[in-house]
Coordinates of C-alpha atoms in Angstrom, one line a residue:
M9 CA -0.2 0.1 0.2
A10 CA 1.1 3.4 -1.0
S11 CA -0.1 6.3 0.5
F12 CA -0.6 10.2 -0.6
H13 CA -2.1 13.0 1.0
P14 CA -2.1 17.2 -0.4
H15 CA -0.1 17.8 3.2
Y16 CA 2.3 15.0 2.7
Q17 CA 5.2 15.7 4.3
F18 CA 8.4 13.4 5.0
A19 CA 9.8 13.0 9.1
D20 CA 12.3 16.0 9.7
T21 CA 11.3 18.6 6.7
Q22 CA 9.1 21.6 6.2
P23 CA 5.8 22.0 4.7
E24 CA 7.1 23.3 1.9
D25 CA 10.1 21.1 1.6
I26 CA 9.9 19.7 -2.1
E27 CA 11.0 16.6 -2.0
N28 CA 7.5 16.1 -0.1
F29 CA 5.3 16.7 -3.2
T30 CA 6.9 12.9 -4.3
N31 CA 3.8 11.8 -2.2
R32 CA 1.4 14.8 -2.2
S33 CA -1.9 14.5 -4.3
P34 CA -5.4 16.3 -5.1
Y35 CA -7.1 14.3 -3.0
P36 CA -5.9 11.7 0.3
M37 CA -6.3 7.9 -1.3
L38 CA -4.7 4.6 -0.9
H39 CA -2.9 2.9 -3.5
L40 CA -4.0 -0.3 -3.0
L41 CA -0.7 -2.5 -4.6
R42 CA -0.9 -6.8 -5.7
E43 CA 2.3 -8.5 -4.3
E44 CA 2.9 -10.1 -7.6
S45 CA 3.1 -6.4 -9.4
V46 CA 5.3 -5.6 -6.7
E47 CA 7.2 -8.5 -6.9
R48 CA 7.7 -8.3 -10.7
A49 CA 8.7 -4.4 -10.2
I50 CA 11.4 -5.0 -8.2
A51 CA 12.8 -7.8 -10.3
A52 CA 12.9 -5.3 -12.4
A53 CA 13.8 -2.5 -10.8
G54 CA 16.3 -3.6 -8.7
D55 CA 17.3 -1.4 -6.2
T56 CA 13.2 -0.4 -5.6
E57 CA 14.7 2.5 -2.9
Q58 CA 16.5 3.7 -5.1
I59 CA 13.2 4.9 -7.0
C60 CA 12.0 7.2 -3.7
N61 CA 15.7 8.7 -3.9
R62 CA 15.6 9.4 -7.6
N63 CA 12.4 11.3 -7.7
I64 CA 13.0 13.5 -4.7
R65 CA 16.5 14.3 -6.4
T66 CA 15.0 15.0 -9.3
L67 CA 12.1 18.0 -7.3
R68 CA 15.5 19.3 -5.4
E69 CA 17.0 20.1 -9.1
L70 CA 13.6 21.0 -10.3
G71 CA 12.4 23.9 -7.1
H72 CA 9.7 25.0 -6.9
S73 CA 10.3 27.5 -10.4
G74 CA 10.4 24.7 -12.3
W75 CA 7.3 22.3 -10.6
Q76 CA 6.1 25.5 -11.3
R77 CA 7.0 25.4 -14.7
Y78 CA 5.0 21.7 -14.8
G79 CA 1.6 23.1 -14.1
A80 CA 1.7 23.1 -9.8
T81 CA 0.5 26.5 -8.7
E82 CA 1.2 28.1 -5.2
T83 CA -1.4 27.0 -3.9
D84 CA 0.3 23.5 -4.2
L85 CA 3.2 25.2 -3.3
S86 CA 2.4 26.2 -0.3
S87 CA -1.2 24.0 0.8
G88 CA -0.9 21.3 -0.9
L89 CA -2.7 20.6 -4.5
K90 CA -5.4 21.3 -5.4
A91 CA -7.8 19.5 -8.1
R92 CA -8.2 21.0 -11.2

């Protein structure tokens, strides 16, 4: 199970830290993953821990201005994502 939330925040981060946006979504949601699918993904991807690290690194490189170029709004950055 993977969780996503408009105000998702990793431990030891500030609410506006860009890495929090890897797990933000317009509405609170749980993504239910089938065990078989997860096993296939792990077999194909190798070190799955690196996926999260790569996503965080990408957002840090983009920064807030880069995230906005992809369609994020000031509301997204300050108080979570909003539905469009």
